[in-house]
Coordinates of C-alpha atoms in Angstrom, one line a residue:
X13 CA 87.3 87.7 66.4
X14 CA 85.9 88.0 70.0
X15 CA 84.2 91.0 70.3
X16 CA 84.6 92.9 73.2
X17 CA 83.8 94.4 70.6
X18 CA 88.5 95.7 71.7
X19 CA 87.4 91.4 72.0
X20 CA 89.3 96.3 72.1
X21 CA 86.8 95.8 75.9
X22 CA 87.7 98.9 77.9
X23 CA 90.5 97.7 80.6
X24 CA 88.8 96.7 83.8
X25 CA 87.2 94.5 81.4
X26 CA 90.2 92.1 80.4
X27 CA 91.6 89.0 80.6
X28 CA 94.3 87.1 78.6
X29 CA 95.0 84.0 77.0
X30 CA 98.5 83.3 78.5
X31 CA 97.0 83.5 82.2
X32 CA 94.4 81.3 81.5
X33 CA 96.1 78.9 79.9
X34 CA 98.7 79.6 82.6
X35 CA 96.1 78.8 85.5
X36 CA 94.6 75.6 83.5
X37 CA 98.6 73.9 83.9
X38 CA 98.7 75.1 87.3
X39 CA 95.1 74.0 88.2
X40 CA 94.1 70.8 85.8
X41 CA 90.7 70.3 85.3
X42 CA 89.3 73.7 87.1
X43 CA 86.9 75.1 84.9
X44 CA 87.2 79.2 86.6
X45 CA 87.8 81.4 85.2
X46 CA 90.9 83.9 85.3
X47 CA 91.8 87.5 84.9
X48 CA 94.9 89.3 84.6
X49 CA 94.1 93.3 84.8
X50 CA 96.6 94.3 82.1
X51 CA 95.5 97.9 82.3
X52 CA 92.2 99.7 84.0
X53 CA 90.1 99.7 80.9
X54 CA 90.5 96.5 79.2
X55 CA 89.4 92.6 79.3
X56 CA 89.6 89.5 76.9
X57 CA 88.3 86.6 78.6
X58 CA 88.3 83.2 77.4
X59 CA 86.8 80.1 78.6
X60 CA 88.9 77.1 79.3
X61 CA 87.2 75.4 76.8
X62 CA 88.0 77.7 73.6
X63 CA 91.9 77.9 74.4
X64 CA 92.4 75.0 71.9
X65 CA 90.8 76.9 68.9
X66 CA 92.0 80.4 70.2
X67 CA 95.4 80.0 71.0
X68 CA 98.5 78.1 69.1
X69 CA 101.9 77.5 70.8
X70 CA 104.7 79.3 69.6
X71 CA 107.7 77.6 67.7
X72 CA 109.5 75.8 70.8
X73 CA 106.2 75.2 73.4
X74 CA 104.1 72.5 73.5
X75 CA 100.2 73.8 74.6
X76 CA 97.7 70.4 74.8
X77 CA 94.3 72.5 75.7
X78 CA 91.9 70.6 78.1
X79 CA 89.6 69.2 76.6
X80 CA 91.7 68.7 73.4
X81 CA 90.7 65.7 71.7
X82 CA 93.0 62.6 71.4
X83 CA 95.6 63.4 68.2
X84 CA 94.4 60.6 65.7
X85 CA 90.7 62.1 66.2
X86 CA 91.9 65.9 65.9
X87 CA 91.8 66.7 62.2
X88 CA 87.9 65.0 62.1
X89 CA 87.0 67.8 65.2
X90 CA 88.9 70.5 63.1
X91 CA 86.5 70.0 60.2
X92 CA 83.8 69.7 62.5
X93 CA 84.8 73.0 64.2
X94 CA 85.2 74.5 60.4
X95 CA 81.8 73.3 59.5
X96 CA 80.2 75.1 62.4
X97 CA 82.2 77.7 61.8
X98 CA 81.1 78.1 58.2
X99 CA 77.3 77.9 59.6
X100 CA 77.8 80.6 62.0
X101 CA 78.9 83.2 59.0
X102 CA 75.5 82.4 57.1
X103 CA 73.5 82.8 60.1
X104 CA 75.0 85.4 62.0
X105 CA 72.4 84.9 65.0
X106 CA 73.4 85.2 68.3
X107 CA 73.5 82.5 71.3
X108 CA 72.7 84.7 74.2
X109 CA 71.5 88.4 74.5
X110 CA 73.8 91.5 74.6
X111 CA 75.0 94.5 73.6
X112 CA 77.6 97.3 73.2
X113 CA 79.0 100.4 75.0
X114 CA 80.5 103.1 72.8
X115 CA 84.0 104.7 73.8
X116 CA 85.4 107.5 71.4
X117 CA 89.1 107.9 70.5
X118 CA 89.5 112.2 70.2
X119 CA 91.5 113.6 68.3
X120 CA 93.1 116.7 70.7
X121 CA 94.9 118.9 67.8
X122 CA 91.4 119.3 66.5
X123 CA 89.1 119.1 69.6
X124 CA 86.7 116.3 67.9
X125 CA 86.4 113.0 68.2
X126 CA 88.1 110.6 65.4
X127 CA 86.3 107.2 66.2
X128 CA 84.6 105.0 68.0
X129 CA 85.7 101.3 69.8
X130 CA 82.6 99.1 70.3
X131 CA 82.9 97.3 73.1
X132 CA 80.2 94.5 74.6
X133 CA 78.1 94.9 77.1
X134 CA 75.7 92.3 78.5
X135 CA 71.8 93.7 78.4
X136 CA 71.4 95.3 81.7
X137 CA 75.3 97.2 81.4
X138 CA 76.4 93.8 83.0
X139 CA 80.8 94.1 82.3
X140 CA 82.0 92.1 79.4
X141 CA 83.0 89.2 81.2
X142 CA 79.4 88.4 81.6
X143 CA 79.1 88.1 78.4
X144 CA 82.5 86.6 77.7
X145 CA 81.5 84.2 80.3
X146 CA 78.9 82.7 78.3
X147 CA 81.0 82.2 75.2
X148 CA 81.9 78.3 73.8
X149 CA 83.2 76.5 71.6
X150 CA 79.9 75.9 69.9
X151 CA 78.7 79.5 69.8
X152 CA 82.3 81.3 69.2
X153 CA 81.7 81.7 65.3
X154 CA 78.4 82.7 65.7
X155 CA 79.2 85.0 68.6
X156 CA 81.6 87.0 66.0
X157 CA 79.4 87.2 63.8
X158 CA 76.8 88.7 65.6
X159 CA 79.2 91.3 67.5
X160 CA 80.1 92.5 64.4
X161 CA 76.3 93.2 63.5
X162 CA 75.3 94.4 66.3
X163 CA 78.2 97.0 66.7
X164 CA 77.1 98.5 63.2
X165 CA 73.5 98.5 63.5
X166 CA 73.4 100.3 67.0
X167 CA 76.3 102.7 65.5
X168 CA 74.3 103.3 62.3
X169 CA 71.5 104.3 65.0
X170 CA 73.0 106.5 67.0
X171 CA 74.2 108.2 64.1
X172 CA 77.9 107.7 63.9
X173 CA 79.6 109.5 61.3
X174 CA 83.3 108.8 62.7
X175 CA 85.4 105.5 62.7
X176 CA 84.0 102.4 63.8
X177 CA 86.4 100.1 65.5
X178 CA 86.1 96.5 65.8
X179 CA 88.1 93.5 67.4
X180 CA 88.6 90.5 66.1
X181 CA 90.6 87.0 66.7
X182 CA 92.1 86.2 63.1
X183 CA 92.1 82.1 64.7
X184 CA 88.8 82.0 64.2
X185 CA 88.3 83.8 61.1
X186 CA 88.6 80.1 58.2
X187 CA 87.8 82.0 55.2
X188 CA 87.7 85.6 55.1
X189 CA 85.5 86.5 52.0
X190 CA 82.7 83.7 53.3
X191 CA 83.5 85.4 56.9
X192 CA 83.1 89.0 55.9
X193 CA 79.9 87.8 54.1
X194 CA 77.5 89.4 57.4
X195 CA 79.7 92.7 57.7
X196 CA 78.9 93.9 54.8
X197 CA 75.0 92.7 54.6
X198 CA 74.6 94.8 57.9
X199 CA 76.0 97.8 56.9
X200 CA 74.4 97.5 53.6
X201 CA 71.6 97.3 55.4
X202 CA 72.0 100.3 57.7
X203 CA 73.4 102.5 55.2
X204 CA 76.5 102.2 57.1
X205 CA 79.7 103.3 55.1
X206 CA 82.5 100.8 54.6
X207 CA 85.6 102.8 54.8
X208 CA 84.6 104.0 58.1
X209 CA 84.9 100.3 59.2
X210 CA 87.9 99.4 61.2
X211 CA 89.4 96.2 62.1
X212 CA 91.5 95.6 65.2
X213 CA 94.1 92.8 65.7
X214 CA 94.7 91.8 69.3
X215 CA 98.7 92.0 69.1
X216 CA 98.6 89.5 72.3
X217 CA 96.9 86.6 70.0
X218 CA 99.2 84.3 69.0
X219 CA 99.3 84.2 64.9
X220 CA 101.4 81.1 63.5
X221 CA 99.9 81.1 60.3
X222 CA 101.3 85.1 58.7
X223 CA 100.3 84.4 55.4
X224 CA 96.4 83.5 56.5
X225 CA 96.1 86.8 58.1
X226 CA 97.8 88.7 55.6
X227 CA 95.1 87.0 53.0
X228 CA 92.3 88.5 55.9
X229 CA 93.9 92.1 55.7
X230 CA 93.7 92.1 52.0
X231 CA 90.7 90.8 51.8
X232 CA 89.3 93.7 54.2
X233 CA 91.0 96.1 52.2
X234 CA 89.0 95.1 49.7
X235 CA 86.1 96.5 50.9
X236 CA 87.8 99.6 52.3
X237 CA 88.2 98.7 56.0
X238 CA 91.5 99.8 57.7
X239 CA 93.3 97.3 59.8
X240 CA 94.6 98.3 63.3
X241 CA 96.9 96.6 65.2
X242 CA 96.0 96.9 68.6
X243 CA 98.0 96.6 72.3
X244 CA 101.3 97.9 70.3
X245 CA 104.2 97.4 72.9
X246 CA 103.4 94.3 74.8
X247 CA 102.0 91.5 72.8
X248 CA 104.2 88.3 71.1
X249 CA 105.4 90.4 68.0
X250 CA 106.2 93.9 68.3
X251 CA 108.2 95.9 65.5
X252 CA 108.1 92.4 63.8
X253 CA 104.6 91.9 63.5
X254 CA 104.6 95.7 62.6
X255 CA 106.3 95.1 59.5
X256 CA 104.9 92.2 58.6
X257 CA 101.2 93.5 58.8
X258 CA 101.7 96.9 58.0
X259 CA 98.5 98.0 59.7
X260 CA 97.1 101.4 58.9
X261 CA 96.4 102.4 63.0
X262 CA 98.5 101.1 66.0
X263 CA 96.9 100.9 69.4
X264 CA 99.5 101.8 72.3
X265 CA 99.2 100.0 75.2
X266 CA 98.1 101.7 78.5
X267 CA 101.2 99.9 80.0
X268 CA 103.9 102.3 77.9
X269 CA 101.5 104.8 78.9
X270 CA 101.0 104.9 82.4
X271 CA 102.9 107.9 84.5
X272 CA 104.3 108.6 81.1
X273 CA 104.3 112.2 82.6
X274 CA 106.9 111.2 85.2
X275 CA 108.7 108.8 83.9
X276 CA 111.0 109.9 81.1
X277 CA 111.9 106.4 79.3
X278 CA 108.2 106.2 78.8
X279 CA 107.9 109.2 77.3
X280 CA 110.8 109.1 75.3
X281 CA 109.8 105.5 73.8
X282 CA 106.0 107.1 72.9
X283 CA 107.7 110.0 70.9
X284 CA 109.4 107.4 69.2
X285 CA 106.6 105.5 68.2
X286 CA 105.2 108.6 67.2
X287 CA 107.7 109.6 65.1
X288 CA 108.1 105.9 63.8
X289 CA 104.3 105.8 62.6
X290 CA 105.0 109.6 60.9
X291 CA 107.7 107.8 59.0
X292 CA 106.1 104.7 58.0
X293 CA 102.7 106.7 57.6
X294 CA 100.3 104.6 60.2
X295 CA 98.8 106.5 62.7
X296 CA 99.4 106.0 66.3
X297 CA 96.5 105.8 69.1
X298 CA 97.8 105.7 72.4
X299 CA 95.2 103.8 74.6
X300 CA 94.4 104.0 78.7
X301 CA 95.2 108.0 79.5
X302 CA 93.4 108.4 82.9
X303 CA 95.0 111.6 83.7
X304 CA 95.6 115.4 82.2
X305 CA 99.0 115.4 83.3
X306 CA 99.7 112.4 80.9
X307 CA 97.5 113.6 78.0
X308 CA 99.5 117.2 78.2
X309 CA 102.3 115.0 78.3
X310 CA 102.1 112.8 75.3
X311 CA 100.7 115.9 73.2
X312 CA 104.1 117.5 73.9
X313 CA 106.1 114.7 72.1
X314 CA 103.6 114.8 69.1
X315 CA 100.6 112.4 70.1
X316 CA 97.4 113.4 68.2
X317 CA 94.9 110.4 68.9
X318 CA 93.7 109.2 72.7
X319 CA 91.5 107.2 74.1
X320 CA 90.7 106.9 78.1
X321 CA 88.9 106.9 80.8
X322 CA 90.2 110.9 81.1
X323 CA 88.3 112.1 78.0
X324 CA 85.5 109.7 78.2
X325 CA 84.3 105.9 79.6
X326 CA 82.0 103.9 77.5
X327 CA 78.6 105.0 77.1
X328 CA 76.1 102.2 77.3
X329 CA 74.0 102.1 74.2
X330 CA 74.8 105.3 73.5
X331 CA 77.6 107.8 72.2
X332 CA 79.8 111.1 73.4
X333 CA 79.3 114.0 70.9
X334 CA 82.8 116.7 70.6
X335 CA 81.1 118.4 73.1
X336 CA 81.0 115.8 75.8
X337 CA 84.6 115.8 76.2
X338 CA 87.0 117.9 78.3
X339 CA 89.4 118.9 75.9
X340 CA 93.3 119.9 77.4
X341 CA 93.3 123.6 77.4
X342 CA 95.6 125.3 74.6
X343 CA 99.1 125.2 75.1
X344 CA 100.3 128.9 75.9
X345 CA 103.6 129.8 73.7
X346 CA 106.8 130.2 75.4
X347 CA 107.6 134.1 75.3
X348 CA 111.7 135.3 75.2
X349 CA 112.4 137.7 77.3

């Protein structure tokens, strides 16, 4: 995991794996970075440098990351990489300072807020590429490590009694129960409930190896912490990865969502995610609502969960209370005449 920590960032935070590693064939040997705005409130930025341990090529392309070492030397730098890894889980420490914003997913049939989405900030409310910016090879494992601390402690301290979500990269998660081992020391630390812990998988990550991330998931489980699937709708995998995973949230994308009030093929495919998730009992969150014409618009085709810039933007340090946000006014009943 990268935490944006959604690495579930809020959108004009996010950048992707593909165009990077897009912009390194174009452009061999620059060291930039690049950003693709997927939606206005996200980011997941990688640095050149970590695209050989973050992303693997799908079944019929060939990725050779710069900076990759020669092949007869590679499986000597994966143990290396697993060993520092490994070192990162016990310490938990971080390389460089930061911090988190706080952005709450509401719940609009109840008027209250459901949850929470960590989300990293750098120490003076810098965005998260700063931080992101700053994250190697060398200090990935530990990096994860110390988002997930740091997103429990400051949550235990501000009080949260809702959800807690997290983002993580399965890739660079080697053994789950030695992973884990920090998660749970920090919120048995902080009093912080387990089953109020949840897990997000970045749906645009490339995941070759199913059965390792299914051995994750049940290992979380374990300890009571759902498993959300996050950017439903436009990463590698789709209704295929659905089934595979059988997550207990899914994240919607903001781009099924957007004009979703005016366009009526968007609409119609969100009520039939909705309905989907009813059926298969996971429970949708649709993601990037910046207007009240498209929340009133998903809550007429069933959408319960939101989270947006409309309702709320990440709070630096700090949280939204139920009475923070500006709930849709009740819907007034048709009368015959």
């Amino acid at each position: 995991m990268l935490c944006s920590s959604r690495l579930d960032l809020p959108m004009q935070d996010r950048v992707s794996v593909e165009a990077v590693a897009a912009d390194q064939a174009a452009e061999a040997g620059s060291q930039s970075m690049t950003t693709d705005r997927r939606r206005p409130d996200r980011l997941e930025t990688v640095a050149p440098g970590l695209i050989g341990l973050l992303r693997s090529p799908g079944p019929t392309e060939a990725v050779e990351p710069i900076g990759a070492p020669p092949q007869e030397e590679r499986p000597a730098a994966a143990a290396k990489a697993k060993a520092a890894g490994c070192v990162a889980c016990r310490t938990g420490k971080p390389a460089f300072p930061f911090t988190m914003a706080f952005q709450p997913i509401v719940d609009i049939r109840n008027n209250r807020i459901d949850a929470y989405e960590a989300l990293v900030r750098g120490p003076q409310s810098e965005g998260a590429r700063y931080v992101l910016d700053q994250v190697t090879a060398e200090n990935m494992y530990s990096f994860d490590q110390a988002c997930r601390v740091k997103a429990i402690e400051m949550a235990a301290g501000l009080g949260v009694d809702r959800q807690l979500s997290i983002n993580f990269l399965p890739n660079a998660v080697y053994d789950p129960r030695a992973c884990i081992r920090a998660t749970l020391e920090a919120a048995g630390r902080t009093g912080f409930r387990l089953d109020l812990l949840t897990f997000e998988i970045l749906e645009s990550e490339t995941v070759t190896d199913t059965a390792h991330l299914l051995d994750i998931i049940r290992e979380y489980r374990k300890h009571g912490f759902k498993i959300a699937l996050d950017d439903f709708g436009t990463g590698h995998s789709g209704l295929a990865r659905l089934a595979d995973l059988r997550p207990d949230i899914v994240k919607v994308d903001r781009a099924l969502v957007r004009d979703c009030d005016r366009d009526g093929t968007r609409l119609a495919i969100l009520s039939a995610i909705v309905r989907l998730g009813a059926e298969i009992g996971v429970k949708v969150v649709v993601e990037g609502v910046e207007r009240a014409e498209e929340a009133q618009a998903l809550r007429s085709v069933g959408v319960r969960f939101i989270q947006g810039f409309y309702f709320a933007k990440p709070l630096f340090e700090g949280i939204a209370h139920d009475g923070d946000i500006p709930w849709l006014a009740s819907e007034v009943p048709s009368h015959a005449s």
